[in-house]
Coordinates of C-alpha atoms and ligand atoms in Angstrom, one line a residue:
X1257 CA 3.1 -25.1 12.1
X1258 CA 6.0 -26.7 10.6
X1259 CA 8.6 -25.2 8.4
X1260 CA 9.6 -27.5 5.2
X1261 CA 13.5 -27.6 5.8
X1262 CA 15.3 -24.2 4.4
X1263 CA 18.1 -24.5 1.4
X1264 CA 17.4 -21.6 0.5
X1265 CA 19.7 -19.3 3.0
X1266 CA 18.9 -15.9 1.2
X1267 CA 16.7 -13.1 3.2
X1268 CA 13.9 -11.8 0.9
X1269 CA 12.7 -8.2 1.9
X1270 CA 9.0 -8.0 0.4
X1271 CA 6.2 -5.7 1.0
X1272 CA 2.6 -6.6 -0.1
X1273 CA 0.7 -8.1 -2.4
X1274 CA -0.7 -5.3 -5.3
X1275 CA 3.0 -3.7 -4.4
X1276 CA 2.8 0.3 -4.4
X1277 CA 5.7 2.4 -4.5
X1278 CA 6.4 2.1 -0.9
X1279 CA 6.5 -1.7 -0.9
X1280 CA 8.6 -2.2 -3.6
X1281 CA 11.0 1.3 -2.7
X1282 CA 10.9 -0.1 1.3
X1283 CA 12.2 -3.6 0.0
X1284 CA 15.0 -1.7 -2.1
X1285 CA 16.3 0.9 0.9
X1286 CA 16.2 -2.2 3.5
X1287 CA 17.8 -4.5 1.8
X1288 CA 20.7 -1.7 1.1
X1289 CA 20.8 -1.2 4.8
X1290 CA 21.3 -4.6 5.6
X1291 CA 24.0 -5.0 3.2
X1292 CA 26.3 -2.0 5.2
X1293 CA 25.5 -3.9 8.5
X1294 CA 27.2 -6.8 6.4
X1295 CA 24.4 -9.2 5.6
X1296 CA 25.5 -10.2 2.3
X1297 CA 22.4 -12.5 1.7
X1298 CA 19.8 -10.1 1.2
X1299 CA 17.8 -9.6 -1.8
X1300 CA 14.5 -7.0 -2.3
X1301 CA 11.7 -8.6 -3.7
X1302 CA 8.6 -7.7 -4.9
X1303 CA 4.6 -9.7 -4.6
X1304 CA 3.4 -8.6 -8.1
X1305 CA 3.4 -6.4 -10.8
X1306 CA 4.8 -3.1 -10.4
X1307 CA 1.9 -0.1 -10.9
X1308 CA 2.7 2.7 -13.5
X1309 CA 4.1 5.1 -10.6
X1310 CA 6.8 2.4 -9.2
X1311 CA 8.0 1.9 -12.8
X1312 CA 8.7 5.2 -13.3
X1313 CA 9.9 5.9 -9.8
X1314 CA 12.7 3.0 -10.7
X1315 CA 13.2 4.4 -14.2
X1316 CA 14.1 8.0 -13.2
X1317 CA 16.8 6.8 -10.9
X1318 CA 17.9 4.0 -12.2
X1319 CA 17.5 1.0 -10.3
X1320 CA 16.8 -2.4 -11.0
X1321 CA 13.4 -3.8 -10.3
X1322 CA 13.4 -6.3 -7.7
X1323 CA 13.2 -9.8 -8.4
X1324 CA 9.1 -11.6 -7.8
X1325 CA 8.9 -14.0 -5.3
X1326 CA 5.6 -15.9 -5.7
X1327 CA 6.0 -18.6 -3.2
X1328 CA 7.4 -18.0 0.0
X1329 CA 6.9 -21.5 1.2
X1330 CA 10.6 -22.3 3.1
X1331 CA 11.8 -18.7 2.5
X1332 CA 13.6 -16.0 5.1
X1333 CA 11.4 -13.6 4.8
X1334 CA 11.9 -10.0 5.9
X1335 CA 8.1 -8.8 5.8
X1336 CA 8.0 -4.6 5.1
X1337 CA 4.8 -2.5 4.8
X1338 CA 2.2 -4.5 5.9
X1339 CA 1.5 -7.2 8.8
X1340 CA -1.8 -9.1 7.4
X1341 CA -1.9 -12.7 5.9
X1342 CA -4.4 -11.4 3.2
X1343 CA -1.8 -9.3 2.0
X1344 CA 1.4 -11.2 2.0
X1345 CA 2.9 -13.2 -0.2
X1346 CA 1.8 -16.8 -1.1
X1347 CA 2.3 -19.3 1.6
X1348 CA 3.7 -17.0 4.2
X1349 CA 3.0 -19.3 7.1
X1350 CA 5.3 -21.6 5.7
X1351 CA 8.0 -18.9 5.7
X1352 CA 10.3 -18.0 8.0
X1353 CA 9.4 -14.7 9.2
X1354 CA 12.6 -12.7 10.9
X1355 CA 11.6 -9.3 11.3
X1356 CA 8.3 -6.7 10.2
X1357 CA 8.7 -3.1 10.1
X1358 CA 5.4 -1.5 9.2
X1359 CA 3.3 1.6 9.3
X1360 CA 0.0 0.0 9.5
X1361 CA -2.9 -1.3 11.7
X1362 CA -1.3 -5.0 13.9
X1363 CA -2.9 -7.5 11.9
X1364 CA -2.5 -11.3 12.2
X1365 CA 1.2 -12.4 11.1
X1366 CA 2.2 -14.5 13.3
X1367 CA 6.2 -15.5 14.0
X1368 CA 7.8 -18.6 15.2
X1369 CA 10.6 -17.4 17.2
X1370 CA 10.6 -13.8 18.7
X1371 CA 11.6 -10.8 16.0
X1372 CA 11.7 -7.7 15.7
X1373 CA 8.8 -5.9 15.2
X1374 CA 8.5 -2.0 14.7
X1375 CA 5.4 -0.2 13.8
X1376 CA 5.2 3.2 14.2
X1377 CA 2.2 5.2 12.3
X1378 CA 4.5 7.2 9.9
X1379 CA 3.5 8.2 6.1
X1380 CA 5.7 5.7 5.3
X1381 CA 7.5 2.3 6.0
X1382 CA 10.5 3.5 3.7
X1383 CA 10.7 6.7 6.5
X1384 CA 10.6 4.4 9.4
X1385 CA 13.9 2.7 7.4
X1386 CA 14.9 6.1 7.0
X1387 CA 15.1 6.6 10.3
X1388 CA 17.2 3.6 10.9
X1389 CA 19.7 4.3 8.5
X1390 CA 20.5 7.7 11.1
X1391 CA 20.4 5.8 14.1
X1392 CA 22.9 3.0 12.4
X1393 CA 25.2 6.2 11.1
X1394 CA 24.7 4.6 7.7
X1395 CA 25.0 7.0 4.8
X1396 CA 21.9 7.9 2.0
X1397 CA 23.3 8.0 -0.8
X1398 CA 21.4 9.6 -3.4
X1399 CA 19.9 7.2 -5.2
X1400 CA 18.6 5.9 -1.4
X1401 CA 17.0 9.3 -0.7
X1402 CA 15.1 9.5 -3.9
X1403 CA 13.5 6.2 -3.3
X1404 CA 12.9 7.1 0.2
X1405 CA 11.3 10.3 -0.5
X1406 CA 9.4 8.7 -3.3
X1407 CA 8.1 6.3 -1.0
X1408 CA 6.7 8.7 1.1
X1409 CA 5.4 11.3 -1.6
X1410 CA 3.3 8.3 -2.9
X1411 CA 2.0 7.3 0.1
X1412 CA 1.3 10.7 1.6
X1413 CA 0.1 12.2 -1.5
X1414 CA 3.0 14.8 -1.5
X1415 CA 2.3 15.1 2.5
X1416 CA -0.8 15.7 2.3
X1417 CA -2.4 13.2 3.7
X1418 CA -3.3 12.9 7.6
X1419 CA -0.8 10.3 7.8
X1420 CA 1.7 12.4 7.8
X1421 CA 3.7 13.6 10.9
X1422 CA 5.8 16.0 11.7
X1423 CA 9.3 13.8 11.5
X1424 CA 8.1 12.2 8.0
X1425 CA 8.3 16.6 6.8
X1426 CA 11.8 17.3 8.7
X1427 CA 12.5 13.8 6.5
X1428 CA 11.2 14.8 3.2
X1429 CA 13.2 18.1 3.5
X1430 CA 16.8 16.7 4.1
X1431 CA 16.0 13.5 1.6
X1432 CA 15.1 15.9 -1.3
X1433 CA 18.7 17.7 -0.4
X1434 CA 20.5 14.8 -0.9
X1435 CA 18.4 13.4 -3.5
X1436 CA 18.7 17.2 -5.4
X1437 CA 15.2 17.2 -6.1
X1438 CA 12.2 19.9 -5.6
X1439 CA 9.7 18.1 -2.9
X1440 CA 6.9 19.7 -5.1
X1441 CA 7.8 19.6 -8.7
X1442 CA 9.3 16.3 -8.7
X1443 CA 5.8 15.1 -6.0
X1444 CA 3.7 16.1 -9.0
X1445 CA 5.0 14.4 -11.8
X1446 CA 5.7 11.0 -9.2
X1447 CA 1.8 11.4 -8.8
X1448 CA 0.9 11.9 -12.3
X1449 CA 2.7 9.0 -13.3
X1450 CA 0.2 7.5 -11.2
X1451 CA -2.8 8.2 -12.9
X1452 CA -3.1 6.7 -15.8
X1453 CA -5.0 4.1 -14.9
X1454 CA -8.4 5.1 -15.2
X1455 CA -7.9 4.5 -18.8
X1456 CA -7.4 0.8 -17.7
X1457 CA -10.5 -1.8 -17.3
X1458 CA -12.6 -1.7 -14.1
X1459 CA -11.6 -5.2 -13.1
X1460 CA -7.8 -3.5 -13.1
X1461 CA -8.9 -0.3 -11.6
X1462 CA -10.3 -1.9 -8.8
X1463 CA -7.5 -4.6 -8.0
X1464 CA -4.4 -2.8 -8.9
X1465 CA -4.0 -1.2 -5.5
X1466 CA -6.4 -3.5 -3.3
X1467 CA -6.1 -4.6 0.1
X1468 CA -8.6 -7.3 1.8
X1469 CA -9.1 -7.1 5.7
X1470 CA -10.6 -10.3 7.6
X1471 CA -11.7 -11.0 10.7
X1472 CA -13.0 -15.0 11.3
X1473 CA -14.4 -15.6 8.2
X1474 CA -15.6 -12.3 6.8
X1475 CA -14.1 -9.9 4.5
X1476 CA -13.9 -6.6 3.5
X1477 CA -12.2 -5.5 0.4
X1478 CA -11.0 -2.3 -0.6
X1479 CA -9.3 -0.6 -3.7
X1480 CA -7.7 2.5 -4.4
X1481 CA -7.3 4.0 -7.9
X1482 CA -5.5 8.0 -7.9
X1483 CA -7.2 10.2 -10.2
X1484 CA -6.9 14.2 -11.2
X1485 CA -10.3 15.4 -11.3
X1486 CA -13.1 12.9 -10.9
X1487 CA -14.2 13.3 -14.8
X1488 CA -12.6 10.0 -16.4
X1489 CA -13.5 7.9 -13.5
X1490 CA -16.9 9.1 -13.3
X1491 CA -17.5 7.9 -17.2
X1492 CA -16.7 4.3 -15.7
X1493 CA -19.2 4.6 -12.8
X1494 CA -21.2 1.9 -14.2
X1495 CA -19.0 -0.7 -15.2
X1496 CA -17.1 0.3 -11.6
X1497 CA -20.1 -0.8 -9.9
X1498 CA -20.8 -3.8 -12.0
X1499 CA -17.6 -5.3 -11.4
X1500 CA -17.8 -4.6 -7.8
X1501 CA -20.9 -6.5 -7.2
X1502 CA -19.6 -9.1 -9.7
X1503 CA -16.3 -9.5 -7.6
X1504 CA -17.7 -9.2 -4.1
X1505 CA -20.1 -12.1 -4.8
X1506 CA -17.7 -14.4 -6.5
X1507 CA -15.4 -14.4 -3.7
X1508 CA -17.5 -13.9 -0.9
X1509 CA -16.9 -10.4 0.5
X1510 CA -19.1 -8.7 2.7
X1511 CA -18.6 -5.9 0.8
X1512 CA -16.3 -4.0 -1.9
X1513 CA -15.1 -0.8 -2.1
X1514 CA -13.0 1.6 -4.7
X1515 CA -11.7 4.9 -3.4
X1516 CA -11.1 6.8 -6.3
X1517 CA -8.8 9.8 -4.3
X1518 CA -7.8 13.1 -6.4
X1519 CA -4.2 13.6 -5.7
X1520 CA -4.3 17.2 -6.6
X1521 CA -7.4 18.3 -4.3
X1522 CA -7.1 15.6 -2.0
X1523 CA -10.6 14.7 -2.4
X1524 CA -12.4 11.1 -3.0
X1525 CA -15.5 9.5 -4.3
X1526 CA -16.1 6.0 -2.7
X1527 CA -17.4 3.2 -4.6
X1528 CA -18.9 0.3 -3.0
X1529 CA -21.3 -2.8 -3.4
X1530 CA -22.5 -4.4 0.0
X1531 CA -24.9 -3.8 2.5
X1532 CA -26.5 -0.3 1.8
X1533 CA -28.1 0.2 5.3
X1534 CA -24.9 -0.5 6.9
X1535 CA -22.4 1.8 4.9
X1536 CA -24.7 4.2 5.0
X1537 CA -24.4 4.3 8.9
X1538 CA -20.5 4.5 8.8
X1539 CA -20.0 7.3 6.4
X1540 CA -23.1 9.7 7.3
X1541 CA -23.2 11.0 3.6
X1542 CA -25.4 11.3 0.6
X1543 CA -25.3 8.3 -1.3
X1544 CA -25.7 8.5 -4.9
X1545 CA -27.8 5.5 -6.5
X1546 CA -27.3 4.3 -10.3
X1547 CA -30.6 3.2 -12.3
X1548 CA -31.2 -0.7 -11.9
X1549 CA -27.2 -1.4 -10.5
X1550 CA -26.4 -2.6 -7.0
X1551 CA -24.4 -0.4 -4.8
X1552 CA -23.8 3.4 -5.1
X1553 CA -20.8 5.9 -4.4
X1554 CA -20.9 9.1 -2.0
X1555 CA -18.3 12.2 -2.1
X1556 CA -16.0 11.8 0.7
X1557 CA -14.3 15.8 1.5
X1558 CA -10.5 15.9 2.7
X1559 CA -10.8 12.1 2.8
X1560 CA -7.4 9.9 1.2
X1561 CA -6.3 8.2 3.6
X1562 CA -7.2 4.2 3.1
X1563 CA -5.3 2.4 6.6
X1564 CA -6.5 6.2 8.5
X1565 CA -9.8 7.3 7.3
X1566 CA -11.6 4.4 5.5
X1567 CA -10.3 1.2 7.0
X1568 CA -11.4 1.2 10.2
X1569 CA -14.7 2.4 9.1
X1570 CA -15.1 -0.5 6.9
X1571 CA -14.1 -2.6 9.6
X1572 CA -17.2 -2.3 11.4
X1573 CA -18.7 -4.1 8.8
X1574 CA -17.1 -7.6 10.3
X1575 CA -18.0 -7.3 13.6
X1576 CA -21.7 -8.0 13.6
Ligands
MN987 MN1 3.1 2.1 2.9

């Protein structure tokens, strides 16, 4: 692997491609810590479009929307919130990678030179950062708290989720102090702000928050779309499967999936095209079967969780 040679001396902090709000808030709260530590050079970044919940995350509190970086091809690159080629940025192996913090599975970034690399199963990335802002005695302000608690609201659907542990609730507490917000009223209208798009097409339902997973040269993909109540989404069931099958074909996925989770009950219906006989074995549930379309959906009970609950079920899909 060669690196092209670097003029570019700036750090980028960027989460994943698809960014959600702890990407882009992780980015924001990282690069502020580095700055107190006196690295001057750093700038957040983002790998796409912001989602409807992000923007008004940044709205509410006022903070500028980091700047897209859509080539990282001879770039420092501070990698937050996920450790998978399929998810990074373009041309990451032609970056120079310093340092990952994550909250994820290990997947297959590799570095150059040693660096530091902490992941720790948290709800969050941006609470992992949290965390390092104590230990480095640097202040949250409040503008810092609220997107750190944002972060992890979105990700843990208001700590709900079985991501959560125990130091991301002792987190959530003294962050919504200093950010002078109520965990659950401002939670729910950060999550509502969310769901608005199941009023979008499928193809944007399905790839707005969608994360691939490889291993050799097979592939998994799977989206997530939050809903309240299951009534809109289930209007679309056709055209969700359509696409689907339509997507996983043209680029050559084993199979597809949409979890369509209900932040309120924390509840999900899972879409998916593929291999019935095989899904069917990983999830053990009824599978519910549209006239002449490919592919079906089942109810998944207390299931959110994408990286926890679904992923490594879907997984098992590569390995024979
Ligand atoms: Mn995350």
């Amino acid at each position: 692997m060669k690196i092209k040679k670097n003029k570019d001396k700036k750090i980028y902090v960027i989460g994943h491609l698809n960014p959600d709000t702890d990407s882009i808030c992780s980015a924001i709260v990282y690069a502020n810590f580095l700055k107190h530590l006196h690295k001057h050079d750093v700038v957040a970044a983002r790998a796409g479009e912001l989602n409807s919940e992000t923007k008004f995350v940044l709205k509410k509190w006022g903070v500028k929307t980091p700047q897209k970086l859509s080539d990282a091809t001879g770039k420092n690159i501070i990698i937050v919130d996920h450790n998978e080629i399929d998810q990074a940025v373009k041309n990451i192996r032609q970056s120079n990678i310093l340092e990952i913090i994550d909250h994820h599975r290990i997947g297959d970034v590799e570095s150059i030179h040693p660096i530091p690399f902490e992941n720790e199963p948290r709800g969050a990335t941006a609470a992992i950062i949290a965390d390092r802002y104590s230990w480095h005695r640097v202040t949250i302000n409040r503008k810092m708290a609220a997107l750190m608690l944002s972060a992890l609201i979105s990700d843990t659907l208001l700590l709900k989720s079985p991501t959560t542990t125990v130091k991301d609730r002792v987190l959530a507490r003294k962050l919504a102090k200093i950010a002078r917000v109520n965990i659950e009223k401002y939670g729910k209208e950060l999550l509502n702000s969310g769901c608005d798009l199941v009023n979008h097409s499928a193809n944007k339902i399905i790839l707005t928050d969608f994360k691939t997973y490889r291993k050799g040269t097979k592939k998994v993909g799977v989206g997530q779309i939050p809903v309240i109540g299951f009534t809109k989404i289930m209007k679309k069931k056709e055209i969700i499967l359509k696409e689907l099958n339509r997507l996983m074909k043209k680029n050559n996925y084993e199979a597809l999936f949409l979890i369509a989770t209900d932040v309120v009950d924390v509840e999900s219906h899972l879409f998916y095209a593929g291999n019935e006989e095989k899904i069917k074995k990983l999830f053990h549930k009824k599978i519910i079967k549209l006239d002449k379309i490919d592919g079906g959906y089942m109810y998944l009970k207390k299931i959110v969780s994408r990286k926890k609950q679904v992923q490594p079920k879907v997984l098992e899909l590569l390995n024979c």
